Structures are given as C-alpha cells and as structure tokens.
Amino acid sequence: MMTKKEWLACLEEMDHMFPDAHCELIHRNPFDLVIAVLLSAQCTDKLVNKVTANLFEKYHTPEDYLSVPLEELQQDIRSIGLFRNKAKNIQALSRLLIDQHGGRVPEDRDVLMTLPGVGRKTANVVVSVAFNKPALAVDTHVERVSKRLGLCRWKDSPLQVEETIMKKTPAEDWSKTHHQIIFFGRYHCKAQNPGCHVCPLFDRCREGKKRDKKGLVKHDAVTEIN
C-alpha cells in the first residue's frame, strides 16, 4: 500500500497538473449546489450544467420547486438519468427544508444527509464547496484514482476510501485534494484508456505497473517524479 509520504508526493504532482481544480457544477448558492449534486448522480457535470442553465432560471427557492406539479419538474430534468426519482427527491427535500430548516440549507453534514436524495458524497461536496468546511467527497473519480495508485484496496468501500485519504492528507487540504483528484481522474487517469504513457505518477502507480506488464505503456513518453 502507498505510504503517506508517497501519497503527498502524488498530491504535489496533481497540484502542478491542476492548480485551478474546482467544482465544475455551476451554482449560485448552497441550495443550487444541493440540487446540482443530486442531479449529478450517474451523470456528467457537463450534462447537469446544460440542464441547470434553464432549471435555475425557472426555480430559485424550495418554494419554487413545490409550486409546480411533479410531472412538470420531471419534464424540466428529463434529459438527466433517473429523472423521475430525482424530481421526487427535489420536491421532498424542498418540503423538508421549508418545514424544518426555514428554507435554508443546513451546514452540518449529518443534518444534510437526512434530506431526501442527499447521501454522504453530496453532503460532503456541499459542506466543502458551499460552506468552506474541511470535507472529502468520494465520487467515481476519487475512488478509481486512489485504488489505481495503490493508496486504497480494490475492495474498499467509498467510506473506507474517504477515511484513508483523510488520514493521509492534512485536513486543511481535504477540499482542494478532492477537486484535484477529480480533475486528475476526469482529464488524465480516465476510466477507459488512462494516460499512463504520459503520467508523472507512473513509477508510483500500482495500476500503471500492471498495465506495463501487459505491454500497454509506451515507456519513451513516461515522465517521473522524484
């Protein structure tokens, strides 16, 4: 398994590669962000942003989402996967925000997780991005990268991945680390055809070495980090 020193060296390289890594979900406020992250489940940020460009013009508050029939909201997000269930959750969480939180998004992760459709990943993103609190959300990119590098075990659950990364990363860097791993996974270490042949982390990467044994890596293009 990767040591803390090795992991921090990887993060330093990711920082060089993606110094401006950030949340790519477009939002105006914490409530918009909750909606956007909820919609992003099993969906790309690019598609979510396309849908919310119109959605956020029409809806601004929890009351707005409750002012229309469920079928109308479903039509508004129809191009998003699982749109029927997501529309139900949007209206349900809007009702709960109004009834129990004065229409405001709570800043506590555990309270956020009581909202319909809001799991640990969504809650971590919201507290980190909207409220600037130390948190580390594990999405498909974070899980894939951490396991490929050998920081985490292949059998680890998302919660175990989260705990491992937090344990080996300074708390003040959790939020930045989350975004940089996502950028690294989204634009470099992709699910299909990862960029091993130009990866500065190749010599430290468990998956890279595995692919190398299969003859899938062009060594003449690989760079190294000290």
Short mmCIF file of C-alpha atoms in Angstrom, two decimals:
data_model
loop_
_atom_site.label_atom_id
_atom_site.label_comp_id
_atom_site.label_asym_id
_atom_site.label_seq_id
_atom_site.Cartn_x
_atom_site.Cartn_y
_atom_site.Cartn_z
CA MET A 1 0.00 0.00 0.00
CA MET A 2 1.10 3.56 -0.65
CA THR A 3 2.72 5.39 2.25
CA LYS A 4 1.69 8.85 3.44
CA LYS A 5 4.93 10.30 2.06
CA GLU A 6 4.31 8.75 -1.34
CA TRP A 7 0.72 9.96 -1.35
CA LEU A 8 1.71 13.52 -0.52
CA ALA A 9 4.22 13.40 -3.37
CA CYS A 10 1.39 12.36 -5.69
CA LEU A 11 -0.78 15.22 -4.45
CA GLU A 12 2.05 17.65 -5.06
CA GLU A 13 2.26 16.48 -8.66
CA MET A 14 -1.51 16.74 -9.08
CA ASP A 15 -1.25 20.27 -7.77
CA HIS A 16 1.26 21.05 -10.53
CA MET A 17 -1.00 19.47 -13.13
CA PHE A 18 -4.27 21.03 -11.96
CA PRO A 19 -3.57 24.08 -9.79
CA ASP A 20 -7.01 25.53 -10.51
CA ALA A 21 -9.08 22.41 -9.87
CA HIS A 22 -12.53 23.37 -8.64
CA CYS A 23 -16.17 22.31 -8.51
CA GLU A 24 -17.41 22.35 -12.10
CA LEU A 25 -21.09 22.27 -11.21
CA ILE A 26 -22.45 25.76 -11.87
CA HIS A 27 -24.46 27.16 -8.96
CA ARG A 28 -25.41 30.47 -7.37
CA ASN A 29 -25.81 29.41 -3.75
CA PRO A 30 -25.83 26.36 -1.42
CA PHE A 31 -29.38 25.39 -2.44
CA ASP A 32 -28.48 25.35 -6.14
CA LEU A 33 -25.45 23.23 -5.30
CA VAL A 34 -27.55 20.67 -3.45
CA ILE A 35 -29.81 20.37 -6.50
CA ALA A 36 -26.87 20.17 -8.92
CA VAL A 37 -25.01 17.48 -6.96
CA LEU A 38 -28.23 15.49 -6.55
CA LEU A 39 -28.73 15.62 -10.32
CA SER A 40 -25.11 14.61 -10.98
CA ALA A 41 -25.54 11.06 -9.67
CA GLN A 42 -24.69 8.71 -12.56
CA CYS A 43 -24.48 11.74 -14.83
CA THR A 44 -21.73 14.05 -16.09
CA ASP A 45 -21.25 17.55 -14.74
CA LYS A 46 -21.38 18.81 -18.32
CA LEU A 47 -24.92 17.50 -18.82
CA VAL A 48 -26.02 18.73 -15.40
CA ASN A 49 -24.79 22.24 -16.21
CA LYS A 50 -26.67 22.14 -19.50
CA VAL A 51 -29.89 21.23 -17.70
CA THR A 52 -29.47 23.62 -14.77
CA ALA A 53 -28.83 26.56 -17.11
CA ASN A 54 -32.59 26.62 -17.70
CA LEU A 55 -33.64 24.99 -14.44
CA PHE A 56 -32.02 27.65 -12.26
CA GLU A 57 -33.65 30.39 -14.30
CA LYS A 58 -37.06 28.91 -13.56
CA TYR A 59 -36.52 27.81 -9.95
CA HIS A 60 -34.77 29.86 -7.27
CA THR A 61 -36.10 28.64 -3.93
CA PRO A 62 -37.53 25.48 -2.35
CA GLU A 63 -40.96 27.06 -2.71
CA ASP A 64 -40.46 27.37 -6.46
CA TYR A 65 -39.85 23.63 -6.83
CA LEU A 66 -43.03 22.92 -4.89
CA SER A 67 -45.13 25.35 -6.92
CA VAL A 68 -45.28 23.07 -9.95
CA PRO A 69 -46.70 19.55 -10.45
CA LEU A 70 -44.17 16.73 -10.14
CA GLU A 71 -44.69 15.89 -13.80
CA GLU A 72 -43.61 19.39 -14.84
CA LEU A 73 -40.41 19.19 -12.82
CA GLN A 74 -39.72 15.76 -14.30
CA GLN A 75 -40.03 17.24 -17.78
CA ASP A 76 -37.62 20.02 -16.86
CA ILE A 77 -34.88 17.50 -15.98
CA ARG A 78 -35.92 14.74 -18.39
CA SER A 79 -32.51 14.51 -20.10
CA ILE A 80 -30.91 13.58 -16.76
CA GLY A 81 -30.67 9.92 -15.83
CA LEU A 82 -33.12 8.73 -13.15
CA PHE A 83 -35.05 11.97 -13.65
CA ARG A 84 -38.31 10.70 -12.15
CA ASN A 85 -36.76 9.71 -8.84
CA LYS A 86 -34.56 12.81 -8.73
CA ALA A 87 -37.57 15.07 -9.28
CA LYS A 88 -39.37 13.38 -6.38
CA ASN A 89 -36.33 13.87 -4.15
CA ILE A 90 -36.01 17.52 -5.14
CA GLN A 91 -39.58 18.24 -4.11
CA ALA A 92 -39.28 16.16 -0.95
CA LEU A 93 -36.08 17.86 0.20
CA SER A 94 -37.56 21.26 -0.67
CA ARG A 95 -40.51 20.49 1.60
CA LEU A 96 -38.19 19.36 4.40
CA LEU A 97 -36.02 22.48 4.08
CA ILE A 98 -39.11 24.66 4.42
CA ASP A 99 -40.69 22.70 7.28
CA GLN A 100 -37.57 22.05 9.36
CA HIS A 101 -34.84 24.49 8.31
CA GLY A 102 -36.55 27.74 7.42
CA GLY A 103 -35.90 27.16 3.73
CA ARG A 104 -32.13 27.28 4.24
CA VAL A 105 -29.56 24.57 3.54
CA PRO A 106 -28.05 23.27 6.81
CA GLU A 107 -24.28 23.48 7.14
CA ASP A 108 -23.88 20.26 9.10
CA ARG A 109 -23.09 17.15 7.05
CA ASP A 110 -25.09 14.77 9.20
CA VAL A 111 -28.15 17.03 9.01
CA LEU A 112 -27.73 17.34 5.25
CA MET A 113 -27.78 13.57 4.99
CA THR A 114 -31.30 13.50 6.42
CA LEU A 115 -32.57 15.25 3.27
CA PRO A 116 -34.14 13.01 0.61
CA GLY A 117 -31.65 12.12 -2.12
CA VAL A 118 -28.68 13.51 -0.20
CA GLY A 119 -26.06 10.89 0.63
CA ARG A 120 -22.64 11.23 2.19
CA LYS A 121 -20.95 12.25 -1.07
CA THR A 122 -23.44 15.00 -1.81
CA ALA A 123 -23.31 16.26 1.78
CA ASN A 124 -19.51 16.37 1.73
CA VAL A 125 -19.49 18.34 -1.52
CA VAL A 126 -21.96 20.87 -0.13
CA VAL A 127 -20.21 21.49 3.18
CA SER A 128 -16.87 21.75 1.40
CA VAL A 129 -17.80 23.90 -1.58
CA ALA A 130 -20.73 25.93 -0.24
CA PHE A 131 -19.60 26.38 3.36
CA ASN A 132 -15.81 26.04 3.05
CA LYS A 133 -15.56 23.34 5.71
CA PRO A 134 -12.95 20.54 5.59
CA ALA A 135 -14.55 17.55 3.90
CA LEU A 136 -13.61 15.00 1.27
CA ALA A 137 -16.27 13.60 -1.03
CA VAL A 138 -15.61 10.28 -2.77
CA ASP A 139 -17.04 10.04 -6.26
CA THR A 140 -16.19 7.61 -9.04
CA HIS A 141 -13.01 9.52 -9.99
CA VAL A 142 -11.68 9.73 -6.42
CA GLU A 143 -12.37 6.05 -5.84
CA ARG A 144 -10.79 4.97 -9.14
CA VAL A 145 -7.63 7.06 -8.77
CA SER A 146 -6.99 6.15 -5.14
CA LYS A 147 -7.33 2.45 -5.91
CA ARG A 148 -5.27 2.53 -9.10
CA LEU A 149 -2.43 4.30 -7.34
CA GLY A 150 -2.50 1.76 -4.52
CA LEU A 151 -3.47 4.18 -1.76
CA CYS A 152 -6.61 2.12 -1.15
CA ARG A 153 -7.52 -1.52 -1.62
CA TRP A 154 -9.69 -2.59 -4.54
CA LYS A 155 -12.27 -3.97 -2.08
CA ASP A 156 -12.51 -0.76 -0.03
CA SER A 157 -15.92 0.89 0.24
CA PRO A 158 -16.33 4.60 -0.57
CA LEU A 159 -16.35 5.32 3.17
CA GLN A 160 -13.08 3.43 3.64
CA VAL A 161 -11.58 5.35 0.72
CA GLU A 162 -12.69 8.62 2.31
CA GLU A 163 -11.20 7.67 5.67
CA THR A 164 -7.89 6.57 4.14
CA ILE A 165 -7.45 9.74 2.10
CA MET A 166 -8.34 11.96 5.06
CA LYS A 167 -5.93 10.08 7.32
CA LYS A 168 -3.02 10.61 4.92
CA THR A 169 -3.90 14.16 3.85
CA PRO A 170 -3.70 17.33 6.01
CA ALA A 171 -7.23 18.41 6.96
CA GLU A 172 -6.72 21.89 5.53
CA ASP A 173 -6.11 20.29 2.13
CA TRP A 174 -9.11 17.92 2.04
CA SER A 175 -11.30 20.13 -0.14
CA LYS A 176 -8.53 21.01 -2.59
CA THR A 177 -7.43 17.38 -2.71
CA HIS A 178 -10.97 16.28 -3.59
CA HIS A 179 -11.09 18.58 -6.63
CA GLN A 180 -7.56 17.78 -7.79
CA ILE A 181 -8.15 14.02 -7.67
CA ILE A 182 -11.37 14.54 -9.64
CA PHE A 183 -9.56 16.59 -12.30
CA PHE A 184 -6.78 14.01 -12.42
CA GLY A 185 -9.32 11.21 -12.91
CA ARG A 186 -11.59 13.12 -15.27
CA TYR A 187 -8.96 14.54 -17.60
CA HIS A 188 -5.92 12.25 -17.22
CA CYS A 189 -6.44 8.92 -15.42
CA LYS A 190 -9.67 8.17 -17.25
CA ALA A 191 -11.73 5.04 -16.71
CA GLN A 192 -11.01 3.96 -20.28
CA ASN A 193 -7.55 4.44 -21.77
CA PRO A 194 -5.80 6.13 -18.80
CA GLY A 195 -2.84 8.30 -19.77
CA CYS A 196 -0.18 6.04 -18.27
CA HIS A 197 2.25 6.80 -21.10
CA VAL A 198 2.46 10.47 -20.10
CA CYS A 199 1.75 10.13 -16.37
CA PRO A 200 4.18 11.70 -13.89
CA LEU A 201 2.87 9.27 -11.25
CA PHE A 202 3.62 6.16 -13.32
CA ASP A 203 6.51 4.91 -11.17
CA ARG A 204 4.31 5.05 -8.06
CA CYS A 205 1.16 3.61 -9.61
CA ARG A 206 0.01 0.05 -8.95
CA GLU A 207 -2.29 0.01 -11.97
CA GLY A 208 0.37 1.57 -14.19
CA LYS A 209 2.79 -1.22 -13.35
CA LYS A 210 0.09 -3.80 -14.02
CA ARG A 211 -0.65 -2.28 -17.42
CA ASP A 212 3.08 -2.13 -18.13
CA LYS A 213 3.40 -5.89 -17.64
CA LYS A 214 0.70 -6.31 -20.27
CA GLY A 215 2.68 -4.17 -22.69
CA LEU A 216 0.14 -1.33 -22.68
CA VAL A 217 2.50 1.51 -21.74
CA LYS A 218 4.87 3.38 -24.07
CA HIS A 219 7.94 3.96 -21.94
CA ASP A 220 9.55 6.57 -24.16
CA ALA A 221 6.85 9.08 -23.13
CA VAL A 222 6.67 8.39 -19.42
CA THR A 223 7.95 11.07 -17.04
CA GLU A 224 9.00 10.60 -13.43
CA ILE A 225 8.76 12.45 -10.14
CA ASN A 226 11.48 12.40 -7.53
#
